[in-house]
CSV table of C-alpha atoms in Angstrom, one decimal:
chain,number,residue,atom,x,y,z
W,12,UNK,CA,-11.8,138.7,42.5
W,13,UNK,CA,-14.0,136.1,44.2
W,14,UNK,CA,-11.2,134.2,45.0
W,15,UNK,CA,-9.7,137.4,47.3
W,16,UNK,CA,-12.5,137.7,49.0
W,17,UNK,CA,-13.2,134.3,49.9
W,18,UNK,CA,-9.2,134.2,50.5
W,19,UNK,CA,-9.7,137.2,52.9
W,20,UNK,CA,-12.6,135.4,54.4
W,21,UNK,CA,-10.3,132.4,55.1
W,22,UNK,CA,-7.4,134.1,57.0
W,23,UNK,CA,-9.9,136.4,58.8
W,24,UNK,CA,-12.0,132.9,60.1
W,25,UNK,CA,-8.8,130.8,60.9
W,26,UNK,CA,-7.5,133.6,63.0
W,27,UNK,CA,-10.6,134.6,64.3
W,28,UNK,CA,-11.1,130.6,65.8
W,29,UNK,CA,-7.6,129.8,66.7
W,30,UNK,CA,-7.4,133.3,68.5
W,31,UNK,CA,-10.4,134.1,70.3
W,32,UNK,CA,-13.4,131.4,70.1
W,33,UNK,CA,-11.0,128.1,70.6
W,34,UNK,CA,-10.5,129.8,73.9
W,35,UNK,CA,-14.3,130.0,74.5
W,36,UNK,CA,-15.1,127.9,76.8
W,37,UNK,CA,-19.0,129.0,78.5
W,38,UNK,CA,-20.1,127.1,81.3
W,39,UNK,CA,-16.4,124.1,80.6
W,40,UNK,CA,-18.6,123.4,77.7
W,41,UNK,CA,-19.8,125.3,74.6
W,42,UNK,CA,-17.2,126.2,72.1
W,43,UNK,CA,-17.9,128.4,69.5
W,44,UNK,CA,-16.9,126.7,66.0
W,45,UNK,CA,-17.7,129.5,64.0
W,46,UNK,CA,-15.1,128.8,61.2
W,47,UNK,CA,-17.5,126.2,59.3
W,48,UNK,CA,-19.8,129.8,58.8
W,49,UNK,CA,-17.0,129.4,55.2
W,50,UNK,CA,-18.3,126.2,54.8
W,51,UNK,CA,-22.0,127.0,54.7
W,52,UNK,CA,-21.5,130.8,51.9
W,53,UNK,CA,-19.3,129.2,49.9
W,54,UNK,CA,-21.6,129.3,46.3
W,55,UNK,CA,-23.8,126.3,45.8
W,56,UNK,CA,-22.7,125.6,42.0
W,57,UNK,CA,-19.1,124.9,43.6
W,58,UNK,CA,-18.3,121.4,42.8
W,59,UNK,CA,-18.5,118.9,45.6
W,60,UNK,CA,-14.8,118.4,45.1
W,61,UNK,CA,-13.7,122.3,45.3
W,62,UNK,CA,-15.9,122.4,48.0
W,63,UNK,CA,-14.0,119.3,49.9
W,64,UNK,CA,-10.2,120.6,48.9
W,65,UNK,CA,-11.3,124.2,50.6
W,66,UNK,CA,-12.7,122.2,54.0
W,67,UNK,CA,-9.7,120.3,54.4
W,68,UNK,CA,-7.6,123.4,53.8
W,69,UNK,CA,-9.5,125.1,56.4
W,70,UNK,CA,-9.3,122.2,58.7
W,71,UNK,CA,-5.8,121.9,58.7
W,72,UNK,CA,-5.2,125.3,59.6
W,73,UNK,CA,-7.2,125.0,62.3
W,74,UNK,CA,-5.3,122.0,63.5
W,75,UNK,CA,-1.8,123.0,63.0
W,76,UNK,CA,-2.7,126.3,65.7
W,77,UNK,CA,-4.7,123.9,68.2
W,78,UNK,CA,-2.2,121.0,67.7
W,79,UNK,CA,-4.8,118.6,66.7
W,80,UNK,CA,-4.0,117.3,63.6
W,81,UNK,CA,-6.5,116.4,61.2
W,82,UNK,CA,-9.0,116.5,63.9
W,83,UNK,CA,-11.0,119.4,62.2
W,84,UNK,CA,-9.6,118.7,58.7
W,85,UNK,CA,-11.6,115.3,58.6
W,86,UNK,CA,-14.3,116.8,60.3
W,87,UNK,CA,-14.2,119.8,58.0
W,88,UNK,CA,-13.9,117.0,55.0
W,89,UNK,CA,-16.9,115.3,56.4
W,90,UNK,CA,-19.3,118.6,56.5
W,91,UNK,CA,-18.1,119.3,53.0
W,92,UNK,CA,-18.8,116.4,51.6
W,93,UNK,CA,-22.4,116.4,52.9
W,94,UNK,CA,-23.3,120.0,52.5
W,95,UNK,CA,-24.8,119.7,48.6
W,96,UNK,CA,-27.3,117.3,49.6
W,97,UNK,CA,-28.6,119.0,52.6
W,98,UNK,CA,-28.3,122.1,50.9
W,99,UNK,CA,-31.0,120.6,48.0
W,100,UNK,CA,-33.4,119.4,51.0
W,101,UNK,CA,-34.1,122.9,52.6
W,102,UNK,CA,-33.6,125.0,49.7
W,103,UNK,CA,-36.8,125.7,47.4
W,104,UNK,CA,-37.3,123.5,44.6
W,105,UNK,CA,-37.4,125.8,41.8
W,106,UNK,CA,-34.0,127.8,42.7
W,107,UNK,CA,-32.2,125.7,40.3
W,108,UNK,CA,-29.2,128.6,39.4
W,109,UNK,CA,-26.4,129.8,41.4
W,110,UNK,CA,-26.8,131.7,44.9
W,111,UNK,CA,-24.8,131.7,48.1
W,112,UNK,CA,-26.6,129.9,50.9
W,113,UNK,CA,-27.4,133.0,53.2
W,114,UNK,CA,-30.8,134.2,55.4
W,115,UNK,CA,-31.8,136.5,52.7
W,116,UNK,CA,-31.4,134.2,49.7
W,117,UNK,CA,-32.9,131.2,51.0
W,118,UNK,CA,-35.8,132.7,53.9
W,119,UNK,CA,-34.6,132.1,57.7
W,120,UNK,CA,-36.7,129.3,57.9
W,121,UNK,CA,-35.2,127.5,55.2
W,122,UNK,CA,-31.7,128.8,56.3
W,123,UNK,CA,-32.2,127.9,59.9
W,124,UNK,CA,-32.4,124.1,59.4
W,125,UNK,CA,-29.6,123.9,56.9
W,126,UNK,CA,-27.4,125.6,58.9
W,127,UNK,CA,-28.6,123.6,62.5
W,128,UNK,CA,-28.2,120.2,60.5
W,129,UNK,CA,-24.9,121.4,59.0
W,130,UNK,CA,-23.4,122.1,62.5
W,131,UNK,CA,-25.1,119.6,64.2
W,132,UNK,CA,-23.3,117.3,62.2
W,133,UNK,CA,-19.9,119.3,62.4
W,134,UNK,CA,-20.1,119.3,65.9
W,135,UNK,CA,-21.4,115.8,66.3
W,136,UNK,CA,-18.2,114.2,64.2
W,137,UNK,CA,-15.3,116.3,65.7
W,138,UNK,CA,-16.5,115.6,69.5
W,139,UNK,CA,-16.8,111.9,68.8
W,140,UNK,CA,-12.8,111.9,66.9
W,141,UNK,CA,-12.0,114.6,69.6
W,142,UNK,CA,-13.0,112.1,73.1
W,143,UNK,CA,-12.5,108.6,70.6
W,144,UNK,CA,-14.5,106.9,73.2
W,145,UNK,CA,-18.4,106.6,74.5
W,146,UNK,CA,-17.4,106.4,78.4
W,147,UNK,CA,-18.8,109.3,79.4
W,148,UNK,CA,-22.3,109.4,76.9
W,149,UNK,CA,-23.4,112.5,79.2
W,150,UNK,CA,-20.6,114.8,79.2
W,151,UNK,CA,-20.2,114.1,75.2
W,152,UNK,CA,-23.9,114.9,74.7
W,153,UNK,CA,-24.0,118.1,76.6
W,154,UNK,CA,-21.1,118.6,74.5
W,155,UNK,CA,-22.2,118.5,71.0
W,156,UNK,CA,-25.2,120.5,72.1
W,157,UNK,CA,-23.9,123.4,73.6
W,158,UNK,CA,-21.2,123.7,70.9
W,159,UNK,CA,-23.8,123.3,68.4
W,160,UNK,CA,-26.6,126.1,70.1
W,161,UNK,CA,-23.3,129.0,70.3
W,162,UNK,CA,-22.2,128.1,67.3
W,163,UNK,CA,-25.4,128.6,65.8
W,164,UNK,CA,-26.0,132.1,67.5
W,165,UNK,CA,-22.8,133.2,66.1
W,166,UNK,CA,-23.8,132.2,62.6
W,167,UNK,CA,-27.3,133.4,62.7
W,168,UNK,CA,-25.9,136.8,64.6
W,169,UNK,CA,-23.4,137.5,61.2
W,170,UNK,CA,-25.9,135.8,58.7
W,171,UNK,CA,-28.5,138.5,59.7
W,172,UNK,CA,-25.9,141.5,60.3
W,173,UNK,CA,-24.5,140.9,57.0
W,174,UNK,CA,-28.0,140.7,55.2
W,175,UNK,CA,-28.5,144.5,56.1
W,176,UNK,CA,-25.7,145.6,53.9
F,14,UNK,CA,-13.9,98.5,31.1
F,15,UNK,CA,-15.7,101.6,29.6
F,16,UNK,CA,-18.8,100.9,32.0
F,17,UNK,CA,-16.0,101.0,34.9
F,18,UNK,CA,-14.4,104.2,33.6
F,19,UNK,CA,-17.8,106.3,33.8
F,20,UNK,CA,-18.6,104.4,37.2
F,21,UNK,CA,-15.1,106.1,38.3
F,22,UNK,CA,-15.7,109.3,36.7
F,23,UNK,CA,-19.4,109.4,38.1
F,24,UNK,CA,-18.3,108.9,41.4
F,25,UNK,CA,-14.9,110.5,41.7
F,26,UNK,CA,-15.8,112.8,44.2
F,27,UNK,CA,-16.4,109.7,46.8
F,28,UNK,CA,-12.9,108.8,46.0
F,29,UNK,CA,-11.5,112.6,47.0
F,30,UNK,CA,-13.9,112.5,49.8
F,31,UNK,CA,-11.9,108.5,51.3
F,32,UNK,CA,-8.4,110.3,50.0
F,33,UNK,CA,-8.7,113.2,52.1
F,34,UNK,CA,-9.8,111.3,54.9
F,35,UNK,CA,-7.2,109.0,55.2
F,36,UNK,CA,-5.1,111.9,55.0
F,37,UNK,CA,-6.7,113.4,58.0
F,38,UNK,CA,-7.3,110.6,59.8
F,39,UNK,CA,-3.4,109.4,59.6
F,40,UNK,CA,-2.3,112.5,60.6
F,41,UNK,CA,-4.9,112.7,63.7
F,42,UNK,CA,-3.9,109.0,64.9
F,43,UNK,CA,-0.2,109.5,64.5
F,44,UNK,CA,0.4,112.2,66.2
F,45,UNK,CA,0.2,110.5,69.1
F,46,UNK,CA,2.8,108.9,69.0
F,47,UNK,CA,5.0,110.0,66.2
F,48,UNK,CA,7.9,112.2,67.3
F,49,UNK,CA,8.4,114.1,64.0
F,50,UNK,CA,5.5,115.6,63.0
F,51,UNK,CA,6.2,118.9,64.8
F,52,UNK,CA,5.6,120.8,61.6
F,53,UNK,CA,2.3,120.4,61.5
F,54,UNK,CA,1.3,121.6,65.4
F,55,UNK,CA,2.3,125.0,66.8
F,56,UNK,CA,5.9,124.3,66.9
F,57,UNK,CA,5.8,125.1,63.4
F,58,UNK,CA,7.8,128.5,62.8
F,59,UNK,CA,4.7,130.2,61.7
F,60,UNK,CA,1.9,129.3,63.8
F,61,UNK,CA,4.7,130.0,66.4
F,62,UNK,CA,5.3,133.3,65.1
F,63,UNK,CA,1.2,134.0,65.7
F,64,UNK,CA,0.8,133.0,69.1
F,65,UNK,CA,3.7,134.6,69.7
F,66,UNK,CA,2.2,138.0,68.7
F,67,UNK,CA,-1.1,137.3,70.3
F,68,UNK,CA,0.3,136.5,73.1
F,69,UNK,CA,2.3,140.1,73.5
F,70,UNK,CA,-1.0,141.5,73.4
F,71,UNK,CA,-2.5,139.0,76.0
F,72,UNK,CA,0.0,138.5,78.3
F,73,UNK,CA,-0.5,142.5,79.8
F,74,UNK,CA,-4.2,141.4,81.2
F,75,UNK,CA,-3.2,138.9,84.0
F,76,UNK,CA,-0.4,140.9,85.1
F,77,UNK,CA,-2.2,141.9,88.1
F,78,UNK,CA,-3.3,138.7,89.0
F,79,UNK,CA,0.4,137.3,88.1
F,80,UNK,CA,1.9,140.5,90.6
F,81,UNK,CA,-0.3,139.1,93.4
F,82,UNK,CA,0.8,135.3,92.9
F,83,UNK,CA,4.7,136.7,92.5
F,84,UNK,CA,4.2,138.9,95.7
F,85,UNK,CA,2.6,135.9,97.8
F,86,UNK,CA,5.2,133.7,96.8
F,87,UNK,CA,8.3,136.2,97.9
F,88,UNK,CA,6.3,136.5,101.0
F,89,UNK,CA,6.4,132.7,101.5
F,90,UNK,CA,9.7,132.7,100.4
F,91,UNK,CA,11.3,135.1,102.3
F,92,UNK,CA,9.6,133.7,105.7
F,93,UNK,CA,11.2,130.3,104.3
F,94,UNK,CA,14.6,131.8,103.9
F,95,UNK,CA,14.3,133.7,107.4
F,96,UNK,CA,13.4,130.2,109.1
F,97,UNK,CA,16.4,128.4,107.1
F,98,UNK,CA,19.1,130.6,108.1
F,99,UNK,CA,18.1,130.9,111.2
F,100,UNK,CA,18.2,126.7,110.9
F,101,UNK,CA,21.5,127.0,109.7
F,102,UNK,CA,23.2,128.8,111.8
F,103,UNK,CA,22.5,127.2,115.0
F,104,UNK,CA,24.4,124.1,113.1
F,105,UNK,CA,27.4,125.9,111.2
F,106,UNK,CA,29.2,129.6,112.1
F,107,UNK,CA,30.9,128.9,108.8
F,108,UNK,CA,29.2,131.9,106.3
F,109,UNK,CA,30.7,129.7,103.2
F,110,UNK,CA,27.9,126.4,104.2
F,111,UNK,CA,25.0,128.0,102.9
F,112,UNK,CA,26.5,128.9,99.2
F,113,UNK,CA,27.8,125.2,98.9
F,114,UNK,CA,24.4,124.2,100.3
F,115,UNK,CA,22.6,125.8,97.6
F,116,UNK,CA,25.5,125.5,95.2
F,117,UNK,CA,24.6,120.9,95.4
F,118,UNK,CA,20.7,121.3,95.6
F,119,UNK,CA,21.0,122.6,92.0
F,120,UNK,CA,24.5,121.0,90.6
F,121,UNK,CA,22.8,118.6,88.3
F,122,UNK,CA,20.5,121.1,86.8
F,123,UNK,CA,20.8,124.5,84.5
F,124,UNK,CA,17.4,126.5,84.3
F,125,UNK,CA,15.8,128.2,81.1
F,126,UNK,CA,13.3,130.4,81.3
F,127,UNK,CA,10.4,130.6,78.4
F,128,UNK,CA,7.2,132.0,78.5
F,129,UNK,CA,3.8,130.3,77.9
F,130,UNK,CA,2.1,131.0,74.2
F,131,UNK,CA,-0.7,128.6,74.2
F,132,UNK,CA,-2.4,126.6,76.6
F,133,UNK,CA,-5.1,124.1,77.1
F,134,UNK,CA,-7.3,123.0,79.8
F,135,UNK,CA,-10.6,121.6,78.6
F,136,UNK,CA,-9.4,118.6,76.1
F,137,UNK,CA,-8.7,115.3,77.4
F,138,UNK,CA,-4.9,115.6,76.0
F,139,UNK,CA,-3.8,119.4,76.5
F,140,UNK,CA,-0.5,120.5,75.6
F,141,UNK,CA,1.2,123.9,76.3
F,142,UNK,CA,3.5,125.5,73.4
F,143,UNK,CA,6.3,127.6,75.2
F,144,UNK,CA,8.5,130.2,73.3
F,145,UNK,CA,12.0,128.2,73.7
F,146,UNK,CA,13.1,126.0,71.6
F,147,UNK,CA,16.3,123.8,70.5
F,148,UNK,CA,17.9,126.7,69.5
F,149,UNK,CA,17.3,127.8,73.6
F,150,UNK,CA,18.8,124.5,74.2
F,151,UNK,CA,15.8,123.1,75.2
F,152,UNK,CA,15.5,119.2,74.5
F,153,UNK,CA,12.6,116.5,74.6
F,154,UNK,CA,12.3,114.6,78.2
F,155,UNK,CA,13.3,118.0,80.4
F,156,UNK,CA,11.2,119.1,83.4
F,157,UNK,CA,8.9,122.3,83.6
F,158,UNK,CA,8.0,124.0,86.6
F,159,UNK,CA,6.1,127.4,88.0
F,160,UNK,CA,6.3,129.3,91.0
F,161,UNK,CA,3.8,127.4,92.2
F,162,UNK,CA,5.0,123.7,91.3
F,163,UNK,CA,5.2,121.2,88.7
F,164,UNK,CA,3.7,121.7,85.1
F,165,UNK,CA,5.5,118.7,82.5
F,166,UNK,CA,7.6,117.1,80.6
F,167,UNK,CA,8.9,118.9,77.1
F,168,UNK,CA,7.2,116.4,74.7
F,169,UNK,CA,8.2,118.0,70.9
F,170,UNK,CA,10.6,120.4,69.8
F,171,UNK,CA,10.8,123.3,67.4
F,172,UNK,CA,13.6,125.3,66.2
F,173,UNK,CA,12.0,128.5,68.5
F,174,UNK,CA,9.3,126.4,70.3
F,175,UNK,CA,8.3,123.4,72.3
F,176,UNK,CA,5.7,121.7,73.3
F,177,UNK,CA,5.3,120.7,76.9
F,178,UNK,CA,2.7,117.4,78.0
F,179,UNK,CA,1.2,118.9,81.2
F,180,UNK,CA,0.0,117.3,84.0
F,181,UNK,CA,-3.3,118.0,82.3
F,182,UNK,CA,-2.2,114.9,79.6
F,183,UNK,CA,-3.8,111.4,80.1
F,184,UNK,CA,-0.6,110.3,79.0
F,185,UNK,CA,1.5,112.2,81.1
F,186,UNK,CA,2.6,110.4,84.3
F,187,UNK,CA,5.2,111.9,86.9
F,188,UNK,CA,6.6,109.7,90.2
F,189,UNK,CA,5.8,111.5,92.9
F,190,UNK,CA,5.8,111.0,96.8
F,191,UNK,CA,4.5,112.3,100.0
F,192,UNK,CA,6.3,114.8,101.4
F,193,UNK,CA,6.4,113.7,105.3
F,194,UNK,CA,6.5,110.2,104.9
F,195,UNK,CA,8.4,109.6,101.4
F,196,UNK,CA,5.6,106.7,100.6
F,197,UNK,CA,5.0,107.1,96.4
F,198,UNK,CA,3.4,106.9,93.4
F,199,UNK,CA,2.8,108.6,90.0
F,200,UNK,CA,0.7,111.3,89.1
F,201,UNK,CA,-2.2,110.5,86.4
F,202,UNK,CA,-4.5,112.8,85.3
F,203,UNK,CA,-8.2,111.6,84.3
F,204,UNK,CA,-9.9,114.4,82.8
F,205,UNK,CA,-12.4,116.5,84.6
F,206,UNK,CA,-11.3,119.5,86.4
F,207,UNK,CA,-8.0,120.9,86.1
F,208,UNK,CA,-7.5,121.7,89.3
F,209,UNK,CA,-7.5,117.6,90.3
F,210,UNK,CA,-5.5,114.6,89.6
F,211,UNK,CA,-4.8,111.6,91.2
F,212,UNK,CA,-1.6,109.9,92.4
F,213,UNK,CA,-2.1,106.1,91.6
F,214,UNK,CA,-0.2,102.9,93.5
F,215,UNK,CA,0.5,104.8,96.7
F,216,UNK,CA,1.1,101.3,99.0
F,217,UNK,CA,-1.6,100.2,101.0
F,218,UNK,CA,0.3,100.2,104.7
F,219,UNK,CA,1.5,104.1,103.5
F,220,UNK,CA,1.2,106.4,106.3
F,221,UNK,CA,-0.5,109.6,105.2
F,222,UNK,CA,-3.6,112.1,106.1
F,223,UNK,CA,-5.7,114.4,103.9
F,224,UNK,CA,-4.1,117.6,103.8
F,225,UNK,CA,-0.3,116.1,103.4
F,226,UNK,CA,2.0,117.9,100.7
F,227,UNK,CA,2.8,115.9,97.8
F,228,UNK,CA,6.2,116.4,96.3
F,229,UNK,CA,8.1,114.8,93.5
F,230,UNK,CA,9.9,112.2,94.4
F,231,UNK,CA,13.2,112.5,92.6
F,232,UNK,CA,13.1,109.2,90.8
F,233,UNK,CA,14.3,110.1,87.6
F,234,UNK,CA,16.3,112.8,86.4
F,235,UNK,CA,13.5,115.2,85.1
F,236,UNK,CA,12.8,116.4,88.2
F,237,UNK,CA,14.9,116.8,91.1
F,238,UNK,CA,13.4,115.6,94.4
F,239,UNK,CA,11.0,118.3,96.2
F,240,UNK,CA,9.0,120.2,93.6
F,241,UNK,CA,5.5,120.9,95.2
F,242,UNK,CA,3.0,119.3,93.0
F,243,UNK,CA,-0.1,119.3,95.6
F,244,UNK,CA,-1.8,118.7,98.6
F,245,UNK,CA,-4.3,115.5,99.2
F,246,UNK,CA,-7.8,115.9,99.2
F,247,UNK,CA,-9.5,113.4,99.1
F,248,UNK,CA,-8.3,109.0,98.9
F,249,UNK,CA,-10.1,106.0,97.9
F,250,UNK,CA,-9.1,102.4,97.2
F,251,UNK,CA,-8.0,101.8,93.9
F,252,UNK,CA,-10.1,99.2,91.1
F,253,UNK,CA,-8.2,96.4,91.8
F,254,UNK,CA,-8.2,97.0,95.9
F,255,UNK,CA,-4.2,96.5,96.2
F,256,UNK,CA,-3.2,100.3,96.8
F,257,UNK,CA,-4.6,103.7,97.6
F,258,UNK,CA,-5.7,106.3,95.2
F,259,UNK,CA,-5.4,109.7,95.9
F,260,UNK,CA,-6.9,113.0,94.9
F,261,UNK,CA,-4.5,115.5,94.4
F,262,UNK,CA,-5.4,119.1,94.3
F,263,UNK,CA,-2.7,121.1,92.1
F,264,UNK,CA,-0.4,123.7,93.3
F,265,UNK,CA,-0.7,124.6,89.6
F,266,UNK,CA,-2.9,126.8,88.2
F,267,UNK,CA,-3.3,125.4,84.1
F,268,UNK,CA,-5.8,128.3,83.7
F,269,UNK,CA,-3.4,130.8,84.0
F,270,UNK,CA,-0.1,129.7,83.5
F,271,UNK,CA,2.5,132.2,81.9
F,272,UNK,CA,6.2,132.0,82.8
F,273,UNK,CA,7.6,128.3,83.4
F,274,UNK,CA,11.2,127.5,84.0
F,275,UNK,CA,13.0,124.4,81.9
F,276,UNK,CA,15.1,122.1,84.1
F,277,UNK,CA,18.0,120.6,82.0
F,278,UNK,CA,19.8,117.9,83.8
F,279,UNK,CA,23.5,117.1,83.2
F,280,UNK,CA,22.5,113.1,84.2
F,281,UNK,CA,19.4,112.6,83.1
F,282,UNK,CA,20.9,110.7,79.5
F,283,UNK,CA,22.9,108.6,81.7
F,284,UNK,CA,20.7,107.3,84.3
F,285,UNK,CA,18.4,107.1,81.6
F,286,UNK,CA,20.3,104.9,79.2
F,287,UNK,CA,20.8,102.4,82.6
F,288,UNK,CA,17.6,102.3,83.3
F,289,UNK,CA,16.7,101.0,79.0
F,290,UNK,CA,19.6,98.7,79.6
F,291,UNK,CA,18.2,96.8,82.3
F,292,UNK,CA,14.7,96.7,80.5
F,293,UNK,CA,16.3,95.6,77.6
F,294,UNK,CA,17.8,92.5,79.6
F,295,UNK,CA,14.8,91.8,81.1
F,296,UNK,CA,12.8,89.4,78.5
């Protein structure tokens, strides 16, 4: 049953990026990557591995619609891979069972700067692969920046609509 | 050798982590340059299949702003064809000239039309997928155009869908010339703004002001000589001082492209294969 849901959630993100917020482009800049908001729920006593194997399933699907291959797959990978450890530094110590990384479970405070780390990162690694070169070290900041802000608003916006239910 | 076994079973998931990777990382690099790997961009059936749908939905909201292009280009064009005939019949009383006129302008070339189902303009490679494909006859190396002008070269091909390398491509590069004086160049985009590129090499005695038409120039079979591509705005001299670059602002509007015609030539292969014979001569 968990696996529907989180199979529903899948399709429902992939076509929700490749769609609508790839073609997001505010001020030439800030794209929305919203899709990594599967990244962040997903339970944290999922094994690194599970967790990796999901990202680059995600990623690829990305890809294959925005004819980038692998571009968000190893980025996707990349996240993944680093998510259990920041997810130990801003949860509380004594939460030592299961939960899903979420405003409600965690406190926004704590949530905030796993999730800004998190996409930081994300954004960080797939404008760096995406331009492959530091020519133009303005442009590439402003980049990851703004992609990072929206894309936090969008995952704070459904964090906290989600919460009420 | 059991002390190696737990360091591998300890640390497995680094290993998945390098495996997938690779993985990603081979496909992102080879693309580039590897002609087969259609399958896994938008030429694939179903991502095709998507866009496709999407754009159904999509396609009504520009219609207005398409209408008003279409109906300022028939306005153009009919003022065009008014000033032609009249041209043409102060040389010839013969009614028959004008068919054959037309009739050799477009010999060499048969025209497919396909519709655009995704597009990019902010990446510093963009590529357009367009709802043709082999089965449409439509084959790598053709020419695409607008209404307006120029748009690529078809770059991959699906079964149902292709995907074009736009002007918009750092890798694209089109010969191109201007229009009054026939001095030219290729066309190079550099990122930026999609509205700009630049044509690079234009000679340094070349004879040309800002504001001229550039045109293609003919020079290989994917386009025939004469498709708009721009007008200059602005030059400057190149890095290495020997030539002229120009700034080129597109007749082409990425942003909103939506139908685009396929040029197939009936000579392209074999001008082509004479033009890799002599660089294969050449040591």
């Amino acid at each position: 049953m968990q696996y529907i849901i989180r199979l529903e959630w899948f399709i429902i993100l992939v076509l929700l990026q490749v769609l609508v917020l790839n073609h997001i482009h505010f001020e030439q800049y800030a794209t929305p990557l919203f899709y990594i908001y599967f990244l962040l729920k997903i339970d944290s006593d999922n094994s690194r591995k599970g967790l990796m194997l999901w990202a680059f399933s995600l990623g690829l699907c990305i890809d294959i619609f925005s004819n980038t291959p692998g571009l968000n797959a190893a980025t996707a990978v990349c996240t993944a891979f680093c998510r259990p450890w920041i997810l130990r530094l801003f949860s509380l110590r004594d939460i030592t069972d299961n939960f899903e990384p979420g405003m409600y479970q965690m406190g926004f405070a704590s949530f905030f700067r796993y999730t800004i780390v998190l996409v930081l990162l994300h954004a960080f690694i797939l404008n760096i692969l995406d331009t492959f070169s530091l020519a133009n070290m303005p442009t590439l900041l402003l980049k990851i920046a703004s992609d990072t802000i929206i894309t936090l608003i969008f995952i704070l916006c459904v964090d906290s609509v989600r919460r009420k239910k | 050798m059991r002390n190696l076994l737990n360091f591998l079973l300890k640390y497995n998931h680094w290993f998945l982590f390098v495996l997938l990777e690779v993985i990603s990382l081979t496909l992102l690099f080879r693309f580039n340059n590897y002609q087969g790997s259609a399958f896994f961009t938008s030429a694939n059936y179903l991502a095709g299949i998507v866009y496709e749908a999407s754009s159904q939905v999509t396609r009504y909201f520009d219609l207005t702003e398409v209408n008003k292009d279409l109906t300022a280009r028939n306005v153009e064009l009919e003022i065009e064809v008014e000033r032609l005939s009249q041209a043409l019949e102060q040389y010839t009383q013969d009614t028959t000239g004008v068919a054959n006129l037309r009739k050799e302008a477009l010999k060499d070339y048969v025209l497919y039309d396909a519709r655009v189902v995704n597009n990019s303009i902010t990446h510093p490679n963009n590529f357009i997928t367009i709802d043709k494909g082999e089965a449409d006859g439509i084959r790598p190396e053709m020419g695409v155009v607008c209404g307006n002008g120029v748009v690529g070269i078809v770059y991959l091909t699906g079964k149902h869908h292709a995907i074009v390398l736009p002007v918009l491509n750092s890798k694209s590069s089109i010969s191109c010339k201007i229009k009054r004086t026939s001095y030219f160049g290729f066309l190079k985009w550099e990122g930026g703004s999609s509205q700009y590129a630049y044509v690079k090499d234009m000679p340094r005695h070349s004879e040309f002001s800002l504001g001229d038409t550039i045109v293609t120039s003919g020079h290989s079979a994917v386009f025939p000589a004469g498709i708009p591509v721009g007008t200059v705005d602005d030059m400057e001299d190149s890095h290495d001082g020997l030539s002229y670059l120009l700034k080129v602002k597109l007749f082409t509007d990425f942003a909103r492209l939506n139908n685009v015609r396929v040029l197939g030539s009936f000579n392209g292969t074999e001008q082509a294969q004479l033009e890799d014979s002599i660089h294969s001569m050449q040591p």
